[in-house]
Coordinates of C-alpha atoms in Angstrom, one line a residue:
Chain Y
X568 CA 36.3 -92.7 -136.6
X569 CA 37.4 -95.8 -135.0
X570 CA 36.1 -96.7 -131.2
X571 CA 38.0 -97.6 -127.9
X572 CA 36.0 -100.8 -128.1
X573 CA 37.2 -101.4 -131.0
X574 CA 40.9 -100.5 -131.0
X575 CA 40.8 -102.9 -128.0
X576 CA 39.1 -105.7 -130.1
X577 CA 41.8 -105.5 -133.0
X578 CA 44.8 -105.2 -130.5
X579 CA 43.8 -108.1 -128.8
X580 CA 43.5 -110.2 -131.8
X581 CA 47.3 -110.3 -131.9
X582 CA 46.9 -113.2 -129.4
X583 CA 45.3 -116.5 -130.4
X584 CA 43.4 -116.9 -127.4
X585 CA 41.2 -113.8 -128.4
X586 CA 41.1 -115.1 -131.9
X587 CA 39.7 -118.1 -130.8
X588 CA 37.6 -116.3 -128.5
X589 CA 35.8 -113.9 -131.6
X590 CA 36.5 -116.2 -134.6
X591 CA 38.3 -113.1 -136.1
X592 CA 41.4 -112.4 -137.7
X593 CA 43.7 -109.4 -139.0
X594 CA 44.6 -109.0 -142.1
X595 CA 46.9 -105.3 -143.1
X596 CA 47.6 -104.1 -146.4
X597 CA 45.8 -103.6 -149.9
X598 CA 47.2 -106.6 -151.8
X599 CA 46.3 -109.3 -148.8
X600 CA 42.7 -107.5 -148.4
X601 CA 42.1 -107.8 -151.6
X602 CA 43.1 -111.1 -152.4
X603 CA 40.6 -112.1 -149.3
X604 CA 37.7 -110.1 -150.2
X605 CA 37.6 -111.7 -153.7
X606 CA 37.7 -115.4 -151.8
X607 CA 34.8 -117.4 -149.7
X608 CA 36.4 -115.7 -146.4
X609 CA 33.9 -113.2 -144.9
X610 CA 34.6 -109.8 -144.2
X611 CA 33.7 -108.6 -140.3
X612 CA 34.5 -105.1 -141.1
X613 CA 37.3 -102.9 -143.0
X614 CA 39.0 -99.7 -141.7
X615 CA 40.9 -97.4 -144.5
X616 CA 42.2 -94.0 -145.0
X617 CA 40.7 -91.4 -146.9
X618 CA 43.1 -91.9 -149.7
X619 CA 42.0 -95.2 -150.5
X620 CA 38.5 -95.5 -148.2
X621 CA 36.3 -95.0 -151.5
X622 CA 38.1 -98.0 -153.6
X623 CA 36.6 -100.5 -151.7
X624 CA 33.1 -101.7 -152.4
X625 CA 32.2 -103.0 -149.1
X626 CA 29.4 -102.1 -146.7
X627 CA 30.9 -102.3 -143.3
X628 CA 33.8 -99.7 -143.3
X629 CA 35.0 -97.4 -141.3
X630 CA 37.4 -94.2 -142.5
X631 CA 39.9 -94.0 -140.3
X632 CA 42.6 -91.0 -139.8
X633 CA 46.6 -92.1 -140.3
X634 CA 46.4 -91.5 -136.5
X635 CA 44.1 -93.9 -135.7
X636 CA 45.8 -96.5 -138.2
X637 CA 48.8 -96.3 -135.7
X638 CA 46.7 -97.2 -132.9
X639 CA 45.2 -100.6 -134.6
X640 CA 48.1 -101.5 -137.0
X641 CA 51.0 -103.7 -135.4
X642 CA 53.3 -102.4 -138.4
X643 CA 56.5 -100.5 -137.7
X644 CA 55.3 -98.7 -140.8
X645 CA 51.1 -98.9 -141.4
X646 CA 49.3 -99.6 -144.0
X647 CA 46.6 -98.0 -145.9
X648 CA 43.9 -100.4 -144.7
X649 CA 43.5 -103.2 -142.0
X650 CA 40.6 -105.8 -142.1
X651 CA 38.7 -108.1 -140.0
X652 CA 38.1 -111.1 -141.2
X653 CA 35.8 -114.0 -140.1
X654 CA 38.0 -117.3 -139.3
X655 CA 36.5 -119.9 -141.6
X656 CA 35.7 -123.6 -140.2
X657 CA 38.4 -126.2 -140.8
X658 CA 37.5 -127.9 -143.7
X659 CA 37.5 -131.1 -144.4
X660 CA 41.0 -132.9 -145.5
X661 CA 41.7 -133.6 -149.1
X662 CA 43.7 -136.9 -149.0
X663 CA 45.0 -137.2 -152.1
X664 CA 47.0 -135.2 -154.4
X665 CA 50.1 -133.3 -153.4
X666 CA 50.1 -132.7 -149.6
X667 CA 52.3 -130.3 -147.5
X668 CA 53.2 -131.9 -144.0
X669 CA 54.4 -129.4 -141.4
X670 CA 56.1 -130.8 -138.0
X671 CA 55.9 -127.6 -135.4
X672 CA 57.3 -124.4 -137.8
X673 CA 57.3 -121.9 -135.3
X674 CA 58.1 -118.9 -137.2
X675 CA 55.1 -117.0 -138.7
X676 CA 57.1 -115.9 -141.8
X677 CA 58.1 -119.0 -142.4
X678 CA 54.6 -120.7 -142.3
X679 CA 53.3 -117.7 -144.6
X680 CA 56.0 -118.1 -147.4
X681 CA 55.4 -121.8 -147.2
X682 CA 51.8 -120.8 -147.9
X683 CA 52.6 -118.7 -151.0
X684 CA 54.9 -121.7 -152.1
X685 CA 52.4 -123.8 -152.2
X686 CA 49.8 -121.6 -153.8
X687 CA 52.1 -121.4 -156.9
X688 CA 52.8 -125.1 -157.1
X689 CA 49.3 -126.3 -156.8
X690 CA 49.2 -127.7 -153.7
X691 CA 46.1 -127.1 -152.2
X692 CA 46.4 -129.1 -148.9
X693 CA 48.6 -128.0 -145.7
X694 CA 48.0 -130.3 -142.8
X695 CA 50.1 -129.1 -139.6
X696 CA 51.0 -130.7 -136.0
X697 CA 49.1 -128.9 -133.4
X698 CA 52.2 -127.1 -132.1
X699 CA 53.1 -125.5 -135.9
X700 CA 52.3 -121.4 -135.3
X701 CA 48.8 -120.5 -136.1
X702 CA 47.7 -119.5 -139.6
X703 CA 45.9 -116.6 -138.1
X704 CA 49.1 -115.2 -136.9
X705 CA 48.8 -111.6 -138.3
X706 CA 52.5 -112.2 -139.5
X707 CA 51.7 -115.2 -141.3
X708 CA 48.8 -113.9 -142.9
X709 CA 50.8 -111.0 -144.3
X710 CA 53.5 -113.1 -145.5
X711 CA 50.7 -115.5 -147.5
X712 CA 50.6 -112.3 -149.6
X713 CA 46.7 -113.5 -150.0
X714 CA 47.4 -117.2 -151.0
X715 CA 45.6 -117.4 -147.8
X716 CA 42.7 -117.6 -149.2
X717 CA 43.5 -120.4 -151.9
X718 CA 45.2 -123.0 -150.0
X719 CA 43.5 -125.0 -147.0
X720 CA 45.5 -125.5 -144.0
X721 CA 44.5 -128.2 -141.1
X722 CA 46.0 -128.5 -137.8
X723 CA 45.7 -132.4 -136.6
X724 CA 47.5 -135.2 -134.8
X725 CA 50.4 -135.2 -137.8
X726 CA 51.8 -138.6 -136.9
X727 CA 48.3 -140.3 -136.6
X728 CA 47.5 -138.5 -140.1
X729 CA 51.0 -139.8 -142.0
X730 CA 50.3 -143.4 -140.6
X731 CA 46.8 -143.9 -141.4
X732 CA 47.5 -142.7 -145.1
X733 CA 48.1 -144.9 -148.0
X734 CA 50.1 -142.2 -149.9
X735 CA 53.8 -142.0 -150.3
X736 CA 55.6 -140.1 -147.3
X737 CA 58.5 -137.9 -148.0
X738 CA 60.7 -135.9 -145.6
X739 CA 64.0 -134.3 -146.1
X740 CA 67.0 -135.2 -144.0
X741 CA 71.0 -134.4 -144.1
X742 CA 71.8 -138.1 -145.1
X743 CA 68.9 -138.8 -147.6
X744 CA 68.9 -139.4 -151.5
X745 CA 69.8 -137.2 -153.9
X746 CA 66.3 -135.5 -154.9
X747 CA 67.6 -134.5 -158.5
X748 CA 68.2 -138.2 -158.9
X749 CA 64.7 -139.6 -157.6
X750 CA 61.6 -140.6 -159.1
X751 CA 58.8 -138.3 -157.5
X752 CA 55.1 -138.7 -157.8
X753 CA 52.6 -136.2 -158.4
X754 CA 50.3 -137.6 -154.8
X755 CA 52.1 -138.0 -151.7
X756 CA 53.0 -136.1 -148.3
X757 CA 56.0 -134.5 -147.9
X758 CA 57.0 -133.3 -144.1
X759 CA 59.2 -130.5 -143.1
X760 CA 60.6 -129.8 -139.9
X761 CA 61.0 -127.7 -137.1
X762 CA 63.6 -124.8 -137.7
X763 CA 65.5 -125.7 -134.9
X764 CA 65.4 -129.9 -134.9
X765 CA 64.2 -131.0 -138.2
X766 CA 61.7 -133.4 -138.0
X767 CA 60.8 -135.1 -135.3
X768 CA 61.8 -138.8 -134.6
X769 CA 58.2 -139.9 -134.2
X770 CA 57.4 -138.7 -137.1
X771 CA 61.0 -139.6 -139.0
X772 CA 60.0 -143.8 -138.3
X773 CA 56.8 -143.0 -140.6
X774 CA 58.5 -141.9 -143.4
X775 CA 60.2 -144.3 -146.1
X776 CA 61.0 -141.9 -148.5
X777 CA 64.3 -140.0 -147.5
X778 CA 65.2 -137.5 -149.6
X779 CA 68.4 -134.7 -149.6
X780 CA 69.0 -131.2 -151.2
X781 CA 72.6 -131.9 -152.5
X782 CA 75.0 -129.2 -151.5
X783 CA 77.7 -127.4 -153.7
X784 CA 79.4 -125.4 -151.8
X785 CA 83.2 -126.1 -151.5
X786 CA 83.4 -126.5 -147.3
X787 CA 80.7 -128.4 -146.0
X788 CA 79.9 -126.3 -143.2
X789 CA 76.7 -124.6 -144.3
X790 CA 74.1 -124.7 -141.8
X791 CA 71.2 -126.9 -143.6
X792 CA 68.8 -124.7 -145.6
X793 CA 66.0 -122.7 -144.2
X794 CA 62.8 -124.3 -144.1
X795 CA 61.3 -122.1 -146.8
X796 CA 63.6 -122.3 -148.7
X797 CA 63.9 -126.2 -148.5
X798 CA 60.2 -126.0 -149.1
X799 CA 60.8 -123.9 -152.5
X800 CA 63.3 -126.3 -153.8
X801 CA 61.4 -129.6 -152.7
X802 CA 58.3 -128.2 -154.7
X803 CA 59.8 -127.2 -158.0
X804 CA 61.7 -130.7 -157.9
X805 CA 58.3 -132.6 -157.3
X806 CA 56.6 -130.4 -160.0
X807 CA 59.0 -130.2 -162.6
X808 CA 59.1 -134.0 -162.7
X809 CA 55.5 -134.5 -163.4
Chain F
X1381 CA 80.9 -105.6 -117.2
X1382 CA 80.4 -103.4 -119.9
X1383 CA 80.8 -99.5 -119.9
X1384 CA 78.6 -96.8 -120.7
X1385 CA 80.9 -96.0 -123.9
X1386 CA 80.8 -99.5 -125.2
X1387 CA 77.2 -99.7 -125.2
X1388 CA 76.6 -96.6 -126.9
X1389 CA 78.8 -97.7 -129.4
X1390 CA 77.3 -100.7 -129.8
X1391 CA 73.8 -99.4 -130.5
X1392 CA 75.6 -96.9 -133.4
X1393 CA 76.6 -99.9 -135.2
X1394 CA 72.5 -101.2 -135.9
X1395 CA 73.1 -97.9 -138.4
X1396 CA 75.2 -98.3 -141.2
X1397 CA 76.5 -94.5 -140.8
X1398 CA 78.3 -95.5 -137.6
X1399 CA 79.5 -99.4 -138.9
X1400 CA 80.9 -97.2 -141.7
X1401 CA 82.8 -94.7 -139.4
X1402 CA 83.9 -97.3 -136.4
X1403 CA 84.6 -100.0 -139.7
X1404 CA 83.0 -102.8 -136.9
X1405 CA 79.8 -104.9 -137.2
X1406 CA 77.6 -106.6 -134.9
X1407 CA 77.1 -110.3 -134.9
X1408 CA 74.9 -112.3 -132.2
X1409 CA 74.6 -115.9 -131.6
X1410 CA 76.3 -118.8 -131.1
X1411 CA 76.1 -120.4 -134.4
X1412 CA 77.0 -116.8 -136.3
X1413 CA 79.7 -116.0 -134.4
X1414 CA 81.9 -119.5 -134.1
X1415 CA 81.9 -119.1 -137.9
X1416 CA 82.9 -115.8 -137.9
X1417 CA 85.6 -117.2 -135.5
X1418 CA 86.9 -119.6 -137.7
X1419 CA 86.7 -117.3 -140.9
X1420 CA 89.4 -114.7 -141.8
X1421 CA 87.0 -112.1 -140.3
X1422 CA 88.7 -110.2 -137.3
X1423 CA 87.1 -110.1 -134.1
X1424 CA 87.4 -107.0 -131.9
X1425 CA 85.9 -108.2 -129.2
X1426 CA 83.3 -110.6 -127.6
X1427 CA 80.7 -110.2 -125.1
X1428 CA 79.0 -113.7 -123.6
X1429 CA 77.3 -114.4 -120.7
X1430 CA 78.5 -116.8 -117.5
X1431 CA 76.8 -119.7 -118.9
X1432 CA 78.7 -119.6 -122.6
X1433 CA 81.9 -117.6 -121.3
X1434 CA 84.6 -120.0 -121.3
X1435 CA 84.0 -121.8 -124.1
X1436 CA 85.3 -118.9 -126.4
X1437 CA 89.0 -119.7 -126.8
X1438 CA 89.6 -115.3 -127.7
X1439 CA 91.6 -112.9 -126.0
X1440 CA 88.9 -109.7 -126.2
X1441 CA 86.3 -111.0 -124.1
X1442 CA 84.0 -109.7 -121.2
X1443 CA 82.0 -111.4 -119.5
X1444 CA 78.7 -110.2 -118.9
X1445 CA 75.0 -110.5 -117.2
X1446 CA 71.5 -111.0 -118.9
X1447 CA 70.9 -107.6 -117.9
X1448 CA 73.9 -106.2 -119.0
X1449 CA 73.2 -108.2 -122.6
X1450 CA 69.6 -106.8 -123.0
X1451 CA 71.1 -103.5 -123.2
X1452 CA 73.7 -104.3 -125.9
X1453 CA 71.2 -106.5 -128.0
X1454 CA 68.8 -106.1 -130.9
X1455 CA 67.2 -108.6 -130.4
X1456 CA 63.8 -109.4 -128.5
X1457 CA 65.0 -112.4 -127.0
X1458 CA 68.9 -111.9 -126.3
X1459 CA 71.2 -114.0 -127.3
X1460 CA 74.0 -115.8 -124.8
X1461 CA 76.5 -114.0 -126.8
X1462 CA 77.2 -110.7 -129.0
X1463 CA 80.5 -110.0 -131.2
X1464 CA 82.0 -106.7 -132.8
X1465 CA 84.1 -107.8 -135.8
X1466 CA 86.2 -105.8 -138.1
X1467 CA 84.4 -104.8 -141.7
X1468 CA 87.0 -106.8 -143.9
X1469 CA 88.2 -104.8 -147.0
X1470 CA 86.3 -104.8 -150.4
X1471 CA 87.8 -108.3 -152.2
X1472 CA 88.3 -108.1 -155.4
X1473 CA 85.6 -109.5 -157.5
X1474 CA 85.3 -112.8 -159.5
X1475 CA 84.5 -112.4 -162.8
X1476 CA 84.0 -116.3 -163.5
X1477 CA 81.6 -119.1 -162.5
X1478 CA 78.5 -118.2 -161.2
X1479 CA 77.6 -114.9 -159.7
X1480 CA 74.4 -114.0 -158.0
X1481 CA 73.6 -109.9 -158.9
X1482 CA 71.0 -108.7 -156.6
X1483 CA 69.1 -105.3 -158.2
X1484 CA 68.3 -103.6 -155.1
X1485 CA 67.3 -105.8 -152.7
X1486 CA 65.7 -103.9 -149.3
X1487 CA 64.7 -106.7 -147.0
X1488 CA 67.7 -107.9 -144.4
X1489 CA 66.1 -111.4 -143.9
X1490 CA 65.8 -111.9 -148.0
X1491 CA 69.6 -110.5 -148.4
X1492 CA 70.8 -113.1 -145.3
X1493 CA 69.0 -116.0 -146.9
X1494 CA 70.3 -115.7 -150.3
X1495 CA 73.9 -115.7 -148.8
X1496 CA 72.9 -118.5 -147.3
X1497 CA 71.7 -120.1 -150.5
X1498 CA 74.5 -118.8 -152.3
X1499 CA 77.2 -120.8 -149.6
X1500 CA 75.0 -124.0 -150.0
X1501 CA 75.2 -123.7 -154.1
X1502 CA 78.5 -123.5 -154.1
X1503 CA 78.1 -119.4 -155.5
X1504 CA 80.8 -117.6 -153.9
X1505 CA 80.3 -114.3 -155.3
X1506 CA 77.4 -111.9 -155.0
X1507 CA 77.7 -108.5 -156.6
X1508 CA 75.0 -105.8 -155.5
X1509 CA 73.8 -102.4 -156.6
X1510 CA 74.7 -99.9 -154.5
X1511 CA 71.0 -99.3 -153.4
X1512 CA 70.6 -103.0 -151.7
X1513 CA 70.6 -103.2 -148.1
X1514 CA 74.1 -103.1 -146.2
X1515 CA 75.4 -106.4 -145.9
X1516 CA 76.3 -105.9 -142.5
X1517 CA 73.1 -104.6 -141.3
X1518 CA 72.6 -106.7 -138.1
X1519 CA 69.5 -108.7 -139.5
X1520 CA 71.4 -109.7 -142.4
X1521 CA 74.0 -111.2 -140.4
X1522 CA 71.9 -113.0 -138.5
X1523 CA 70.1 -114.4 -141.3
X1524 CA 73.3 -115.5 -143.3
X1525 CA 73.6 -117.7 -140.0
X1526 CA 77.3 -117.4 -140.8
X1527 CA 77.7 -117.9 -144.5
X1528 CA 78.7 -114.2 -144.0
X1529 CA 81.9 -115.8 -143.7
X1530 CA 82.3 -117.6 -146.6
X1531 CA 80.9 -115.9 -149.7
X1532 CA 82.3 -112.6 -151.3
X1533 CA 79.5 -109.8 -151.4
X1534 CA 80.8 -106.5 -153.5
X1535 CA 79.0 -103.4 -153.7
X1536 CA 79.3 -101.6 -157.2
X1537 CA 77.4 -100.3 -160.4
X1538 CA 75.8 -103.0 -161.5
X1539 CA 74.2 -101.9 -164.9
X1540 CA 78.1 -101.0 -165.7
X1541 CA 79.3 -104.7 -164.1
X1542 CA 76.9 -106.3 -166.3
X1543 CA 77.2 -104.6 -169.6
X1544 CA 80.9 -104.8 -169.4
X1545 CA 80.9 -108.7 -168.3
X1546 CA 81.4 -111.1 -171.3
X1547 CA 79.1 -113.9 -169.0
X1548 CA 75.8 -115.1 -170.1
X1549 CA 73.4 -112.5 -168.1
X1550 CA 70.1 -114.4 -166.7
X1551 CA 67.1 -113.0 -164.8
X1552 CA 63.7 -113.8 -164.2
X1553 CA 60.8 -112.5 -165.8
X1554 CA 56.9 -113.1 -165.7
X1555 CA 57.2 -113.7 -169.4
X1556 CA 60.4 -115.9 -169.6
X1557 CA 61.3 -119.1 -171.0
X1558 CA 60.6 -122.0 -168.8
X1559 CA 63.7 -122.6 -166.3
X1560 CA 62.8 -126.5 -166.5
X1561 CA 63.4 -126.7 -170.1
X1562 CA 66.4 -124.0 -170.5
X1563 CA 69.8 -125.3 -171.0
X1564 CA 71.5 -123.6 -168.2
X1565 CA 75.6 -123.1 -168.5
X1566 CA 77.7 -123.5 -164.9
X1567 CA 78.9 -120.0 -165.8
X1568 CA 76.9 -117.0 -165.5
X1569 CA 75.2 -113.6 -163.8
X1570 CA 72.0 -114.6 -162.0
X1571 CA 70.0 -111.4 -161.8
X1572 CA 67.4 -110.7 -158.8
X1573 CA 65.7 -107.5 -158.4
X1574 CA 63.9 -105.6 -155.8
X1575 CA 60.8 -107.0 -154.0
X1576 CA 58.3 -104.6 -155.0
X1577 CA 59.5 -103.7 -158.7
X1578 CA 61.6 -106.2 -159.5
X1579 CA 64.5 -106.1 -162.0
X1580 CA 64.8 -102.7 -163.3
X1581 CA 64.3 -101.7 -166.7
X1582 CA 67.7 -100.1 -167.1
X1583 CA 69.0 -103.4 -166.4
X1584 CA 66.4 -105.6 -167.9
X1585 CA 68.2 -104.4 -171.1
X1586 CA 71.2 -105.9 -171.1
X1587 CA 69.6 -109.9 -169.7
X1588 CA 69.7 -111.7 -173.2
X1589 CA 68.3 -114.5 -171.2
X1590 CA 64.7 -113.9 -169.8
X1591 CA 63.9 -117.5 -167.4
X1592 CA 60.5 -118.0 -165.4
X1593 CA 59.4 -120.0 -162.9
X1594 CA 56.7 -121.9 -164.3
X1595 CA 53.5 -121.1 -161.8
X1596 CA 51.5 -124.6 -161.3
X1597 CA 48.3 -123.2 -159.0
X1598 CA 44.8 -123.4 -161.1
X1599 CA 44.1 -120.0 -160.1
X1600 CA 46.9 -118.1 -161.7
X1601 CA 46.7 -115.0 -159.4
X1602 CA 49.5 -115.9 -156.8
X1603 CA 51.9 -112.5 -156.5
X1604 CA 55.1 -113.4 -158.1
X1605 CA 57.3 -115.5 -155.6
X1606 CA 59.3 -114.0 -152.9
X1607 CA 63.1 -113.5 -154.1
X1608 CA 64.6 -115.7 -151.3
X1609 CA 62.5 -118.5 -152.4
X1610 CA 62.8 -117.5 -156.6
X1611 CA 66.3 -117.4 -155.8
X1612 CA 66.4 -120.9 -154.3
X1613 CA 64.4 -122.7 -156.9
X1614 CA 66.8 -120.8 -159.9
X1615 CA 70.1 -121.8 -158.5
X1616 CA 69.0 -125.5 -157.4
X1617 CA 68.1 -125.7 -161.3
X1618 CA 71.2 -124.2 -162.4
X1619 CA 73.4 -126.6 -160.4
X1620 CA 71.2 -129.6 -161.0
X1621 CA 71.9 -129.4 -164.2
X1622 CA 75.6 -129.3 -164.3

């Protein structure tokens, strides 16, 4: 049984303002919740339907009906479980290795996919401009498929971070050098830009290594690649060379 | 001014059944519509708000108010234009070059992104199992960002197509060979599988070249990559080697 106050709290957590106020975020679905339970992130409360309730070995849990799940889920087709986790305190930032920097990524699905890609390619640190979509947006959490538990994501003054770093700084530009032919180190910052506007000119000035993914289509009219697919190709290219 | 009958028709085209009945599909947004107008695909009718109405040099157009646009758009934030295009007749299938084969892709965003990737990497033919999401689903059209006008997509008996082809057949599997170390030809069929279940066992039997994208994270718990990001990496790898 889920109380009216619980429903109100959970629905409010769709908004960043209330996530910050309560320091809680929502995760939906078996896979994501199981990954989070195995991580250092602390469970606040779990809600699950009877079919799956007993499979969770946690104390703070409540069995709910499918009808109740519909009231707390933001998904069109609600999952069998939903959990609230405590937002972890901001970690210290790693300043070595391969770092992915996000300049104003707005789409939750893109951020989630990029977190998942970083996890796959062993990139443990993402730094985001303050305008980038919130990591704890439920759609981001969903799209990470549990990788959110293993990749550190910090929000900061991105231009300051980049200009103060001693690492080589890479960014993708239409007129950049062919990534397939460039030597790529196993340490550096790789910047990806906003969906509509790309990398901001302010940050662009601090990017010395301008790279591009070559286009192979006969008609060169294709819109630039989606930022998540560009991230996939760039990370693959960095890792295959090391 | 948009009539009640037009509103009813446009809304019905969200469903495949009515798209097939009327042989029409919806495109929303300036970029997608402009790309389609430049292609061989035939415009049925365009609806646009005053700000952008005069910029379209077509006869079959109607100026609509922002309120009217809300009634015909399926987007949360409607664009300034929406157009109906005639569904082109199924093209003959190219049987040479690099062909992407989709085995039961269900997510419209994934199919749209894959069409866009094929356009970028010069893959002009996609073949889909009959269970794959409809190309003319408005969310697919949207995600292709206009690439739908340049890539041929056919729906067919995928297993029959693959088993009858003389091209080498590739597919991604967790236990496949490291794609970075494999010789990759510039002709072949590359199969990508369903989001939840991967490539079906029936089709898997016909795949002689089993490849894998290596995982670099220390903890090897990451869910397999999203199918659209896997497609990005695989196509990049095929093209960089040729």
